[in-house]
Amino acid sequence: MPADLSPTQLTAPELMLAPDQLMLRDGPVPDHAVVISGGKFADVGSRAQINARHPHLVELPLPGKLLMPGFVDAHHHLTQTFGKALAFGEPSEIFRRIWVPLEGVLDDELVYLTAKAAALESLRGGFTTVVDAGTRAEGSVAAIAKATKEAGLRCVLGFICNDLGGGAAVADRDIILARAEAYLARWRDDDLVHPSLAISIPEAATAAMLRETSALAARAGAIFQSHVNEHLVAVERSLAQVKRRPLEHLCDLGALGSHVLIAHGTLVTPSELSMLRETNTAVAYNPVASQWKGNAVAPATLMAALGIRFGIGTDGTRSDGFRLIDAAEAAQRLAFGLTTGDSSCGGGWTWLEHATIRGAEASGLAGITGEIATGLNADFLLVDIDVPEFSPSWDLTWELVRLGNRDQIVAVFVAGRLRLWRGWPVDWDGRAVMHEISSRASVAVAQAHIERIHPVSKLHRATALKRKHY
Ligand SMILES: [Zn+2]
C-alpha cells in the first residue's frame, strides 16, 4: 500500500479498487478490480475489463492488500457485553444464572450502549454482519437496531416470542404474534436491519407458539431462530417435558425449514442430522462456545459432507473473525479428525466459506451479502497480506484460517461505506462508548443478582491454595 493511502481516499461515492488479491467464491485472484457504487458492488472483473467498462473512474491500486468478504457471525447476543468474561469457567446453561439476570437490568439506554459496544467489537473483528438471537431485556429491540445502524453493522435481529417465560415476559400468544408481525413490517425494508423471529429455546414456548412463530417468519421471508440441542441438560429437560429431544420436537411440529437457523446443534443424533437435511434447516456452528462452555462440538465437517446448511457463530464469546475460523477448523480436528485420521478436516476453504457466503445463506441473506459479486452489498474487508506470516504465500485461503489476525484488517466496509479504519470507527467515537460501558458495568452487574459458580482468576488461586488442590 502506498504510504499516502488514507481513509479519505476510500470515502468517495464511487470507488474502483484494485487489490493485490480479490477473494472470489472460488478463491483468491490477482489482477482483478471492483467498482463500488450506491452501496453495492456495481461491477467485478479483471482490471482490464473494469477499466474499459468504467472510463470515468480512476483505479485505486491496493498493493499488498486482499479484498475479501466481511465475516458473517451467524449467532450472537449483542446485549451481553457486560458479561463476556463473567461467563468464563461456568458450567452449562449460563443463561439461567448470568444472561437472564443481566439482561433483566438493561433498560433502553443500556441495551443501546451494550449493543453499540458489541457492534464495534464485531466490526473490529472483521464481521460486517451479525445475527442477533434476540434479547430478553426490558429495553426494546429498537434500541439494538439503533445501535447497529449507527455503528454501521448489518444485523439480522431476532425478536423473542417466548410464551412460556424462559427469561422473557410471559404474555398472551396473540399479543406476542401481533407484536412480532408489527416488528417484521417495521424493519422489512431497512438497508441494514433484517428482522427475524426467535424463541430462546424450544422449551420456552408452547407447541402452538413454536409452530406459529416459525410459520409467521416463513411467510414474511424472515428467519426463525432458536437454541437447540446445545447441552445435555436441555435435551433431557425436553425429553421429560415433551418426550422428544428439542430438534425432534421442532421437526414434529413442522417448525423446521429453509427459513430456520438453529443455534448450536452440538448434540445431534443420526436421525436428527437427517431431519436437518430433509427440512433444509440451517445451523449456527459455534466452535468457541463449545470450547468455553459446551458439552460437545457440532459435527460441522459431517454436516458439510451431508449438505446440511450452516454458518459459523461466536455466541457472544469473542468477536474475532479470524480466531473464529481458526477455532472452527481446530474444533473439528480435535473432536473428529484426530480419531479418523482426517488431516484435511474440510480444508481451509470450508471454514472461510461458511464464515462468509454460506453463513449469509444460513442467515437468510443470500443475494444480499456474503461474497464479492456484482449486485451484492459491498460488505468487505481490506486485509494487509504483506506481512511475514503470509510470506511466502502458497494457499492464501487456508493461511487466512490458520495465520490470519484481526490486526491485519485495514478497513471495514458495510454497504459500500467505510466504517472502520485500522480498528476504529471513522464517523463516531468508539472509545467514548467503550469508556461509558466500563463506567456503567459495575452498577449494572451488581444490580443483576448474577449467580457465578466459578471465581475470578485471583480468587481461584487463593481458593485452590487453601484447598491444596494444586
Ligand atoms: Zn446463544
Short mmCIF file of C-alpha atoms in Angstrom, two decimals, residues 6-433:
data_model
loop_
_atom_site.label_atom_id
_atom_site.label_comp_id
_atom_site.label_asym_id
_atom_site.label_seq_id
_atom_site.Cartn_x
_atom_site.Cartn_y
_atom_site.Cartn_z
CA SER A 6 -5.66 7.46 3.73
CA PRO A 7 -9.24 6.75 4.72
CA THR A 8 -10.35 9.83 2.82
CA GLN A 9 -9.40 8.08 -0.42
CA LEU A 10 -11.93 5.38 0.46
CA THR A 11 -14.88 7.65 1.07
CA ALA A 12 -15.70 8.73 -2.50
CA PRO A 13 -19.30 7.96 -3.59
CA GLU A 14 -17.92 5.68 -6.31
CA LEU A 15 -14.75 3.64 -5.96
CA MET A 16 -12.71 1.44 -8.26
CA LEU A 17 -10.44 -0.71 -6.11
CA ALA A 18 -7.69 -2.93 -7.49
CA PRO A 19 -6.30 -5.02 -4.64
CA ASP A 20 -3.34 -7.35 -4.84
CA GLN A 21 -5.75 -10.29 -4.38
CA LEU A 22 -9.54 -10.42 -4.62
CA MET A 23 -11.30 -13.23 -2.73
CA LEU A 24 -13.99 -14.60 -5.01
CA ARG A 25 -16.28 -17.56 -4.33
CA ASP A 26 -13.77 -20.00 -5.85
CA GLY A 27 -10.72 -18.50 -4.21
CA PRO A 28 -8.34 -15.56 -4.48
CA VAL A 29 -7.46 -13.99 -7.83
CA PRO A 30 -4.87 -11.34 -8.76
CA ASP A 31 -5.34 -8.60 -11.38
CA HIS A 32 -8.98 -8.03 -10.58
CA ALA A 33 -10.89 -4.92 -9.59
CA VAL A 34 -14.26 -3.95 -8.18
CA VAL A 35 -16.46 -0.92 -8.64
CA ILE A 36 -18.46 0.18 -5.63
CA SER A 37 -21.41 2.47 -6.17
CA GLY A 38 -24.67 3.08 -4.34
CA GLY A 39 -23.56 0.78 -1.51
CA LYS A 40 -23.17 -2.24 -3.82
CA PHE A 41 -20.59 -3.97 -5.92
CA ALA A 42 -21.56 -2.39 -9.24
CA ASP A 43 -19.01 -4.43 -11.18
CA VAL A 44 -16.43 -7.14 -10.53
CA GLY A 45 -13.94 -8.40 -13.11
CA SER A 46 -10.43 -8.33 -14.43
CA ARG A 47 -8.66 -4.99 -14.12
CA ALA A 48 -8.61 -4.61 -17.88
CA GLN A 49 -12.36 -5.23 -18.17
CA ILE A 50 -13.25 -2.98 -15.26
CA ASN A 51 -11.09 -0.11 -16.51
CA ALA A 52 -12.55 -0.44 -20.02
CA ARG A 53 -16.12 -0.50 -18.72
CA HIS A 54 -15.73 2.45 -16.32
CA PRO A 55 -13.55 5.04 -18.05
CA HIS A 56 -14.90 7.83 -15.81
CA LEU A 57 -13.37 6.24 -12.70
CA VAL A 58 -9.75 6.27 -11.58
CA GLU A 59 -8.48 2.94 -10.30
CA LEU A 60 -7.11 2.93 -6.76
CA PRO A 61 -4.40 0.24 -6.64
CA LEU A 62 -4.04 -1.56 -3.30
CA PRO A 63 -0.74 -3.44 -3.41
CA GLY A 64 -0.20 -5.88 -0.55
CA LYS A 65 -3.92 -5.94 0.21
CA LEU A 66 -6.56 -8.62 -0.01
CA LEU A 67 -10.14 -7.53 -0.61
CA MET A 68 -12.37 -10.21 0.91
CA PRO A 69 -15.99 -10.53 2.02
CA GLY A 70 -16.69 -9.45 5.59
CA PHE A 71 -17.33 -12.27 8.04
CA VAL A 72 -20.88 -13.21 8.98
CA ASP A 73 -21.41 -14.03 12.66
CA ALA A 74 -24.30 -16.49 12.43
CA HIS A 75 -25.08 -16.36 16.15
CA HIS A 76 -24.53 -13.53 18.58
CA HIS A 77 -26.02 -11.81 21.63
CA LEU A 78 -25.30 -8.12 21.23
CA THR A 79 -26.66 -7.15 24.65
CA GLN A 80 -24.34 -9.41 26.66
CA THR A 81 -21.38 -7.03 26.52
CA PHE A 82 -21.23 -6.53 30.30
CA GLY A 83 -20.87 -10.20 31.00
CA LYS A 84 -18.43 -11.63 28.47
CA ALA A 85 -15.72 -12.60 30.94
CA LEU A 86 -18.21 -13.30 33.74
CA ALA A 87 -19.18 -16.48 31.92
CA PHE A 88 -15.66 -17.93 31.93
CA GLY A 89 -15.45 -21.29 33.62
CA GLU A 90 -19.19 -21.54 34.16
CA PRO A 91 -20.96 -24.85 33.63
CA SER A 92 -23.75 -25.15 31.06
CA GLU A 93 -26.98 -23.15 30.97
CA ILE A 94 -25.19 -19.94 31.80
CA PHE A 95 -28.30 -18.12 30.62
CA ARG A 96 -30.14 -19.04 33.80
CA ARG A 97 -27.54 -17.69 36.21
CA ILE A 98 -25.92 -14.89 34.23
CA TRP A 99 -27.57 -13.80 30.99
CA VAL A 100 -31.21 -13.62 32.05
CA PRO A 101 -30.46 -11.69 35.29
CA LEU A 102 -28.06 -9.42 33.42
CA GLU A 103 -30.44 -8.70 30.56
CA GLY A 104 -33.10 -8.02 33.20
CA VAL A 105 -31.36 -4.83 34.32
CA LEU A 106 -30.87 -3.39 30.85
CA ASP A 107 -33.17 -0.50 30.10
CA ASP A 108 -33.35 1.08 26.66
CA GLU A 109 -30.25 3.16 27.22
CA LEU A 110 -28.14 0.20 28.40
CA VAL A 111 -29.45 -2.01 25.61
CA TYR A 112 -28.35 0.67 23.17
CA LEU A 113 -24.92 1.11 24.79
CA THR A 114 -24.13 -2.59 25.16
CA ALA A 115 -25.25 -3.30 21.61
CA LYS A 116 -23.20 -0.44 20.24
CA ALA A 117 -20.08 -1.61 22.08
CA ALA A 118 -20.68 -5.16 20.82
CA ALA A 119 -21.18 -3.85 17.27
CA LEU A 120 -17.83 -2.09 17.50
CA GLU A 121 -16.15 -5.30 18.59
CA SER A 122 -17.77 -7.20 15.76
CA LEU A 123 -16.61 -4.70 13.15
CA ARG A 124 -13.09 -4.71 14.64
CA GLY A 125 -13.08 -8.48 14.30
CA GLY A 126 -13.99 -8.26 10.62
CA PHE A 127 -17.68 -9.08 10.91
CA THR A 128 -19.83 -7.00 8.61
CA THR A 129 -22.98 -8.95 9.53
CA VAL A 130 -24.13 -10.43 12.82
CA VAL A 131 -27.19 -12.49 13.60
CA ASP A 132 -28.55 -11.49 16.98
CA ALA A 133 -30.61 -14.15 18.70
CA GLY A 134 -32.82 -11.57 20.43
CA THR A 135 -32.64 -10.01 23.83
CA ARG A 136 -34.66 -10.84 26.89
CA ALA A 137 -34.02 -7.31 28.20
CA GLU A 138 -36.73 -4.86 29.16
CA GLY A 139 -35.14 -2.41 26.75
CA SER A 140 -36.59 -2.62 23.29
CA VAL A 141 -35.17 -4.38 20.30
CA ALA A 142 -35.39 -0.99 18.54
CA ALA A 143 -32.54 0.16 20.78
CA ILE A 144 -30.35 -2.64 19.37
CA ALA A 145 -31.35 -1.65 15.85
CA LYS A 146 -30.45 1.98 16.54
CA ALA A 147 -27.03 0.92 17.87
CA THR A 148 -26.13 -1.40 15.00
CA LYS A 149 -27.32 1.08 12.39
CA GLU A 150 -25.28 3.88 13.91
CA ALA A 151 -22.23 1.63 14.10
CA GLY A 152 -22.82 0.59 10.50
CA LEU A 153 -23.10 -3.13 11.13
CA ARG A 154 -25.55 -5.30 9.19
CA CYS A 155 -27.75 -7.15 11.65
CA VAL A 156 -30.25 -9.96 11.39
CA LEU A 157 -32.15 -9.04 14.52
CA GLY A 158 -34.21 -11.53 16.45
CA PHE A 159 -37.46 -10.62 18.22
CA ILE A 160 -38.17 -13.06 21.04
CA CYS A 161 -41.59 -14.71 21.02
CA ASN A 162 -41.39 -16.96 24.13
CA ASP A 163 -44.83 -17.56 25.63
CA LEU A 164 -43.61 -19.77 28.47
CA GLY A 165 -41.11 -17.41 30.02
CA GLY A 166 -37.55 -18.65 29.61
CA GLY A 167 -36.43 -15.23 30.78
CA ALA A 168 -38.86 -13.19 28.68
CA ALA A 169 -42.10 -11.75 29.97
CA VAL A 170 -44.93 -14.22 29.69
CA ALA A 171 -47.67 -12.84 27.52
CA ASP A 172 -50.68 -13.94 25.59
CA ARG A 173 -49.85 -15.74 22.35
CA ASP A 174 -51.96 -13.50 20.14
CA ILE A 175 -50.44 -10.36 21.64
CA ILE A 176 -46.91 -11.69 21.05
CA LEU A 177 -47.72 -12.68 17.48
CA ALA A 178 -49.29 -9.28 16.74
CA ARG A 179 -46.15 -7.60 18.09
CA ALA A 180 -43.98 -9.92 16.02
CA GLU A 181 -45.94 -9.08 12.90
CA ALA A 182 -45.62 -5.35 13.54
CA TYR A 183 -41.89 -5.81 14.18
CA LEU A 184 -41.37 -7.65 10.88
CA ALA A 185 -43.28 -4.95 9.00
CA ARG A 186 -41.36 -2.13 10.73
CA TRP A 187 -37.95 -3.37 9.57
CA ARG A 188 -38.83 -5.19 6.36
CA ASP A 189 -37.31 -2.59 4.02
CA ASP A 190 -34.38 -1.44 6.12
CA ASP A 191 -30.97 -1.42 4.48
CA LEU A 192 -29.02 -2.74 7.50
CA VAL A 193 -31.53 -4.36 9.87
CA HIS A 194 -33.07 -7.64 8.74
CA PRO A 195 -35.85 -8.66 11.13
CA SER A 196 -36.07 -12.22 12.42
CA LEU A 197 -38.20 -14.05 14.99
CA ALA A 198 -36.78 -16.16 17.79
CA ILE A 199 -37.74 -18.45 20.63
CA SER A 200 -34.84 -18.71 23.08
CA ILE A 201 -35.09 -22.49 23.48
CA PRO A 202 -37.99 -24.70 22.32
CA GLU A 203 -38.90 -25.40 25.97
CA ALA A 204 -39.67 -21.66 26.37
CA ALA A 205 -42.74 -21.82 24.17
CA THR A 206 -45.90 -23.84 23.72
CA ALA A 207 -46.20 -26.15 20.73
CA ALA A 208 -48.66 -23.75 19.09
CA MET A 209 -46.32 -20.82 19.60
CA LEU A 210 -43.36 -22.66 18.10
CA ARG A 211 -45.44 -23.64 15.09
CA GLU A 212 -46.97 -20.21 14.56
CA THR A 213 -43.78 -18.22 15.09
CA SER A 214 -41.91 -20.35 12.59
CA ALA A 215 -44.76 -20.07 10.09
CA LEU A 216 -45.02 -16.30 10.54
CA ALA A 217 -41.29 -15.90 9.89
CA ALA A 218 -41.55 -18.09 6.79
CA ARG A 219 -44.46 -16.05 5.40
CA ALA A 220 -42.55 -12.82 5.97
CA GLY A 221 -39.35 -14.11 4.34
CA ALA A 222 -37.55 -13.81 7.68
CA ILE A 223 -35.55 -16.42 9.55
CA PHE A 224 -36.71 -18.16 12.72
CA GLN A 225 -34.03 -18.78 15.36
CA SER A 226 -33.77 -20.98 18.42
CA HIS A 227 -31.04 -22.51 20.60
CA VAL A 228 -31.38 -26.24 20.01
CA ASN A 229 -29.61 -29.35 21.33
CA GLU A 230 -26.75 -27.46 22.91
CA HIS A 231 -26.47 -29.03 26.35
CA LEU A 232 -27.34 -32.41 27.76
CA VAL A 233 -29.47 -30.85 30.47
CA ALA A 234 -31.65 -29.11 27.85
CA VAL A 235 -32.01 -32.28 25.78
CA GLU A 236 -33.08 -34.20 28.87
CA ARG A 237 -35.43 -31.45 30.03
CA SER A 238 -37.15 -31.58 26.65
CA LEU A 239 -37.37 -35.38 26.82
CA ALA A 240 -39.01 -35.08 30.23
CA GLN A 241 -41.41 -32.35 29.11
CA VAL A 242 -42.50 -33.43 25.63
CA LYS A 243 -40.92 -36.88 25.25
CA ARG A 244 -38.85 -35.67 22.36
CA ARG A 245 -35.46 -34.02 22.02
CA PRO A 246 -35.61 -30.29 21.13
CA LEU A 247 -34.79 -30.82 17.47
CA GLU A 248 -37.19 -33.75 17.16
CA HIS A 249 -39.87 -31.62 18.80
CA LEU A 250 -39.43 -28.79 16.28
CA CYS A 251 -39.45 -31.30 13.44
CA ASP A 252 -42.65 -32.98 14.70
CA LEU A 253 -44.32 -29.57 14.90
CA GLY A 254 -43.38 -28.74 11.33
CA ALA A 255 -41.36 -25.81 12.68
CA LEU A 256 -38.14 -26.60 10.76
CA GLY A 257 -37.40 -25.47 7.22
CA SER A 258 -35.13 -23.45 4.97
CA HIS A 259 -36.08 -20.28 6.90
CA VAL A 260 -34.90 -21.78 10.20
CA LEU A 261 -31.50 -21.21 11.82
CA ILE A 262 -30.86 -23.32 14.89
CA ALA A 263 -28.00 -22.32 17.15
CA HIS A 264 -25.50 -24.97 18.25
CA GLY A 265 -26.85 -28.39 17.24
CA THR A 266 -23.92 -29.91 19.10
CA LEU A 267 -25.77 -32.96 20.41
CA VAL A 268 -27.34 -34.36 17.26
CA THR A 269 -28.26 -37.96 16.58
CA PRO A 270 -28.03 -39.51 13.10
CA SER A 271 -31.79 -39.17 12.72
CA GLU A 272 -31.66 -35.51 13.73
CA LEU A 273 -28.97 -34.94 11.10
CA SER A 274 -31.41 -36.44 8.60
CA MET A 275 -34.12 -34.07 9.83
CA LEU A 276 -31.84 -31.09 9.30
CA ARG A 277 -31.00 -32.24 5.81
CA GLU A 278 -34.52 -33.17 4.79
CA THR A 279 -36.02 -29.92 6.02
CA ASN A 280 -33.10 -27.81 4.68
CA THR A 281 -32.74 -26.25 8.13
CA ALA A 282 -29.57 -24.26 8.80
CA VAL A 283 -27.29 -24.48 11.82
CA ALA A 284 -25.07 -21.90 13.53
CA TYR A 285 -21.88 -23.82 14.35
CA ASN A 286 -20.35 -22.08 17.38
CA PRO A 287 -16.90 -23.60 18.00
CA VAL A 288 -15.71 -21.14 20.65
CA ALA A 289 -18.93 -21.69 22.60
CA SER A 290 -18.07 -25.41 22.60
CA GLN A 291 -14.52 -24.63 23.70
CA TRP A 292 -15.64 -22.42 26.56
CA LYS A 293 -18.90 -23.92 27.78
CA GLY A 294 -20.04 -26.79 25.65
CA ASN A 295 -20.84 -30.43 26.16
CA ALA A 296 -19.87 -31.25 22.59
CA VAL A 297 -18.80 -29.91 19.20
CA ALA A 298 -21.29 -29.72 16.32
CA PRO A 299 -20.24 -32.22 13.64
CA ALA A 300 -19.71 -29.46 11.07
CA THR A 301 -17.39 -31.40 8.75
CA LEU A 302 -20.03 -34.11 8.59
CA MET A 303 -22.76 -31.53 8.07
CA ALA A 304 -20.78 -30.05 5.16
CA ALA A 305 -20.40 -33.51 3.63
CA LEU A 306 -24.12 -34.23 4.07
CA GLY A 307 -25.12 -30.90 2.53
CA ILE A 308 -26.58 -29.53 5.76
CA ARG A 309 -26.51 -25.74 5.62
CA PHE A 310 -24.55 -23.94 8.30
CA GLY A 311 -22.90 -20.67 9.23
CA ILE A 312 -20.35 -20.05 11.98
CA GLY A 313 -21.19 -18.00 15.06
CA THR A 314 -19.48 -16.51 18.08
CA ASP A 315 -22.41 -16.83 20.51
CA GLY A 316 -21.06 -13.67 22.12
CA THR A 317 -17.78 -15.31 23.13
CA ARG A 318 -15.26 -13.15 21.26
CA SER A 319 -15.85 -11.17 18.13
CA ASP A 320 -12.79 -12.01 16.11
CA GLY A 321 -13.46 -13.45 12.67
CA PHE A 322 -10.01 -14.89 12.14
CA ARG A 323 -9.85 -16.59 15.53
CA LEU A 324 -13.36 -17.90 14.91
CA ILE A 325 -12.46 -19.68 11.67
CA ASP A 326 -9.29 -20.98 13.26
CA ALA A 327 -11.40 -22.38 16.12
CA ALA A 328 -13.90 -23.79 13.61
CA GLU A 329 -11.17 -25.84 11.98
CA ALA A 330 -9.34 -26.74 15.19
CA ALA A 331 -12.50 -27.95 16.95
CA GLN A 332 -13.29 -30.28 14.06
CA ARG A 333 -9.78 -31.68 14.04
CA LEU A 334 -9.75 -32.31 17.79
CA ALA A 335 -13.28 -33.64 18.08
CA PHE A 336 -13.45 -35.72 14.90
CA GLY A 337 -10.36 -35.51 12.68
CA LEU A 338 -7.91 -36.99 15.15
CA THR A 339 -9.91 -40.14 15.68
CA THR A 340 -10.46 -40.74 11.96
CA GLY A 341 -7.05 -39.66 10.72
CA ASP A 342 -8.66 -36.83 8.77
CA SER A 343 -5.75 -34.43 8.32
CA SER A 344 -7.71 -32.22 5.94
CA CYS A 345 -10.89 -31.84 8.01
CA GLY A 346 -12.67 -29.69 5.49
CA GLY A 347 -9.53 -27.92 4.34
CA GLY A 348 -9.24 -24.19 4.91
CA TRP A 349 -11.89 -23.24 2.38
CA THR A 350 -14.76 -24.92 4.22
CA TRP A 351 -14.34 -22.63 7.21
CA LEU A 352 -13.80 -19.45 5.23
CA GLU A 353 -16.82 -20.20 3.02
CA HIS A 354 -19.09 -20.99 5.94
CA ALA A 355 -17.99 -17.82 7.73
CA THR A 356 -18.88 -15.74 4.65
CA ILE A 357 -21.13 -16.83 1.78
CA ARG A 358 -22.60 -19.94 3.44
CA GLY A 359 -23.10 -18.01 6.67
CA ALA A 360 -25.01 -15.34 4.78
CA GLU A 361 -27.19 -18.01 3.17
CA ALA A 362 -27.86 -19.67 6.53
CA SER A 363 -28.79 -16.26 7.95
CA GLY A 364 -31.38 -15.53 5.26
CA LEU A 365 -29.13 -13.10 3.41
CA ALA A 366 -28.49 -14.97 0.15
CA GLY A 367 -28.13 -12.43 -2.64
CA ILE A 368 -27.69 -9.62 -0.10
CA THR A 369 -24.21 -10.16 1.32
CA GLY A 370 -21.51 -12.79 1.86
CA GLU A 371 -19.42 -12.59 -1.30
CA ILE A 372 -17.73 -10.22 -3.70
CA ALA A 373 -20.17 -10.31 -6.60
CA THR A 374 -21.95 -7.79 -8.79
CA GLY A 375 -25.23 -6.60 -7.30
CA LEU A 376 -24.49 -7.63 -3.73
CA ASN A 377 -23.98 -5.16 -0.91
CA ALA A 378 -20.38 -4.02 -0.69
CA ASP A 379 -19.67 -5.58 2.72
CA PHE A 380 -15.95 -6.26 2.68
CA LEU A 381 -12.56 -6.03 4.35
CA LEU A 382 -9.21 -4.77 3.17
CA VAL A 383 -6.65 -7.07 4.75
CA ASP A 384 -2.90 -6.48 4.83
CA ILE A 385 -1.28 -9.61 3.43
CA ASP A 386 2.15 -8.06 3.03
CA VAL A 387 3.20 -9.47 6.39
CA PRO A 388 5.78 -12.07 7.45
CA GLU A 389 3.08 -14.60 8.41
CA PHE A 390 1.80 -14.72 4.82
CA SER A 391 5.19 -14.78 3.18
CA PRO A 392 5.81 -16.80 1.10
CA SER A 393 2.16 -17.49 0.36
CA TRP A 394 1.13 -20.88 -1.02
CA ASP A 395 -2.51 -21.21 -0.03
CA LEU A 396 -3.96 -17.83 0.82
CA THR A 397 -7.37 -19.22 1.76
CA TRP A 398 -6.03 -21.65 4.33
CA GLU A 399 -3.44 -19.11 5.50
CA LEU A 400 -6.31 -16.77 6.40
CA VAL A 401 -7.83 -19.54 8.55
CA ARG A 402 -4.67 -20.55 10.34
CA LEU A 403 -2.46 -17.46 10.26
CA GLY A 404 -4.82 -14.52 9.79
CA ASN A 405 -5.12 -11.94 12.52
CA ARG A 406 -7.51 -9.12 13.32
CA ASP A 407 -4.71 -6.54 13.30
CA GLN A 408 -4.26 -7.15 9.56
CA ILE A 409 -7.69 -5.63 8.87
CA VAL A 410 -7.01 -2.18 7.50
CA ALA A 411 -10.54 -1.18 6.54
CA VAL A 412 -14.07 -2.48 7.09
CA PHE A 413 -16.83 -1.53 4.67
CA VAL A 414 -20.54 -2.21 5.10
CA ALA A 415 -23.00 -1.33 2.34
CA GLY A 416 -20.21 0.42 0.46
CA ARG A 417 -19.33 2.77 3.29
CA LEU A 418 -16.04 2.84 5.15
CA ARG A 419 -16.99 2.11 8.80
CA LEU A 420 -13.66 1.28 10.43
CA TRP A 421 -10.13 2.33 9.61
CA ARG A 422 -7.40 0.38 11.39
CA GLY A 423 -9.81 -0.83 14.04
CA TRP A 424 -11.66 2.38 14.88
CA PRO A 425 -14.84 3.97 13.55
CA VAL A 426 -14.41 6.81 11.10
CA ASP A 427 -17.63 8.66 11.91
CA TRP A 428 -18.38 8.11 15.61
CA ASP A 429 -16.44 7.94 18.84
CA GLY A 430 -15.82 4.26 19.61
CA ARG A 431 -13.63 4.98 22.62
CA ALA A 432 -16.34 7.12 24.24
CA VAL A 433 -18.84 4.22 24.06
#
